[in-house]
Amino acid sequence: MAEGAIDHGSPVPVYRQIAARIIADIERGTLAVNRKIPSESDMVQEYGVARETARNAVRFLRDEGYVFTVPHRGTYVTDRTTEGPSASGD
């Protein structure tokens, strides 16, 4: 994960700070496509946040298309390169 502490005094919500670190790791290639991201429990431990905060970070990443969740298995990095060109409708 990206280094540095979470800034609890920042106007940026803590869950967004965590999500930004994971996004940076994805874009850097530290977290590869189809690789599991840290669990909510891991985020709670690493960042010293409440489980709901970790859950919100995962929800944000999922809503933004960075990850997908497999129930009872974990959350994984999405392959964002498969979107391809849009259909022209011709």
Short mmCIF file of C-alpha atoms in Angstrom, two decimals:
data_model
loop_
_atom_site.label_atom_id
_atom_site.label_comp_id
_atom_site.label_asym_id
_atom_site.label_seq_id
_atom_site.Cartn_x
_atom_site.Cartn_y
_atom_site.Cartn_z
CA MET A 1 0.00 0.00 0.00
CA ALA A 2 1.02 3.61 -0.43
CA GLU A 3 3.06 5.01 2.40
CA GLY A 4 1.99 7.75 4.78
CA ALA A 5 -0.63 8.09 7.45
CA ILE A 6 -4.30 8.87 7.00
CA ASP A 7 -5.01 12.54 7.74
CA HIS A 8 -8.05 12.53 10.01
CA GLY A 9 -8.09 16.35 9.95
CA SER A 10 -8.31 16.53 6.16
CA PRO A 11 -11.47 17.75 4.45
CA VAL A 12 -11.19 14.59 2.29
CA PRO A 13 -13.17 11.79 3.96
CA VAL A 14 -11.01 9.01 5.38
CA TYR A 15 -12.66 6.36 3.20
CA ARG A 16 -11.74 8.42 0.10
CA GLN A 17 -8.12 8.69 1.32
CA ILE A 18 -7.95 4.90 1.67
CA ALA A 19 -9.57 4.44 -1.74
CA ALA A 20 -7.08 6.89 -3.28
CA ARG A 21 -4.17 4.83 -1.93
CA ILE A 22 -5.62 1.64 -3.40
CA ILE A 23 -6.29 3.38 -6.73
CA ALA A 24 -2.67 4.60 -6.75
CA ASP A 25 -1.48 1.02 -6.12
CA ILE A 26 -3.67 -0.22 -8.99
CA GLU A 27 -2.43 2.47 -11.38
CA ARG A 28 1.19 1.79 -10.37
CA GLY A 29 0.70 -1.91 -10.96
CA THR A 30 1.38 -2.81 -7.31
CA LEU A 31 -2.11 -4.32 -7.28
CA ALA A 32 -2.54 -6.20 -10.55
CA VAL A 33 -5.74 -7.10 -12.39
CA ASN A 34 -7.63 -9.94 -10.66
CA ARG A 35 -5.43 -9.59 -7.57
CA LYS A 36 -7.18 -9.39 -4.21
CA ILE A 37 -7.10 -6.02 -2.48
CA PRO A 38 -6.64 -5.84 1.30
CA SER A 39 -9.67 -7.04 3.23
CA GLU A 40 -11.78 -4.70 5.33
CA SER A 41 -10.14 -6.24 8.41
CA ASP A 42 -6.70 -5.50 6.97
CA MET A 43 -7.70 -1.89 6.30
CA VAL A 44 -9.03 -1.54 9.86
CA GLN A 45 -5.67 -2.74 11.20
CA GLU A 46 -3.46 -0.82 8.76
CA TYR A 47 -5.23 2.54 8.95
CA GLY A 48 -6.75 2.39 12.43
CA VAL A 49 -10.26 3.08 11.13
CA ALA A 50 -13.70 1.68 11.87
CA ARG A 51 -14.92 -1.27 9.82
CA GLU A 52 -17.65 0.91 8.29
CA THR A 53 -14.97 3.30 7.00
CA ALA A 54 -13.13 0.39 5.35
CA ARG A 55 -16.45 -0.86 3.94
CA ASN A 56 -17.15 2.59 2.48
CA ALA A 57 -13.71 2.62 0.82
CA VAL A 58 -14.44 -0.74 -0.83
CA ARG A 59 -17.93 0.41 -1.86
CA PHE A 60 -16.45 3.56 -3.44
CA LEU A 61 -13.84 1.52 -5.35
CA ARG A 62 -16.55 -0.86 -6.57
CA ASP A 63 -18.87 1.99 -7.60
CA GLU A 64 -16.01 3.62 -9.53
CA GLY A 65 -15.24 0.36 -11.33
CA TYR A 66 -11.80 -0.30 -9.83
CA VAL A 67 -12.75 -3.54 -8.09
CA PHE A 68 -15.34 -6.30 -8.04
CA THR A 69 -16.40 -8.44 -5.10
CA VAL A 70 -16.89 -12.18 -5.08
CA PRO A 71 -19.08 -13.09 -2.08
CA HIS A 72 -17.20 -15.06 0.59
CA ARG A 73 -13.98 -14.81 -1.46
CA GLY A 74 -12.85 -11.20 -1.45
CA THR A 75 -12.55 -8.08 -3.55
CA TYR A 76 -10.38 -8.05 -6.66
CA VAL A 77 -8.93 -5.49 -9.08
CA THR A 78 -11.05 -5.04 -12.21
CA ASP A 79 -9.53 -5.19 -15.67
CA ARG A 80 -10.38 -1.69 -16.84
CA THR A 81 -8.71 -2.20 -20.23
CA THR A 82 -11.44 -4.54 -21.54
CA GLU A 83 -13.95 -1.73 -22.10
CA GLY A 84 -12.66 -1.29 -25.65
CA PRO A 85 -13.99 1.22 -28.18
CA SER A 86 -17.65 2.07 -27.99
CA ALA A 87 -20.01 0.70 -30.61
CA SER A 88 -20.83 3.21 -33.32
CA GLY A 89 -24.42 2.10 -33.72
CA ASP A 90 -24.14 1.87 -37.54
#
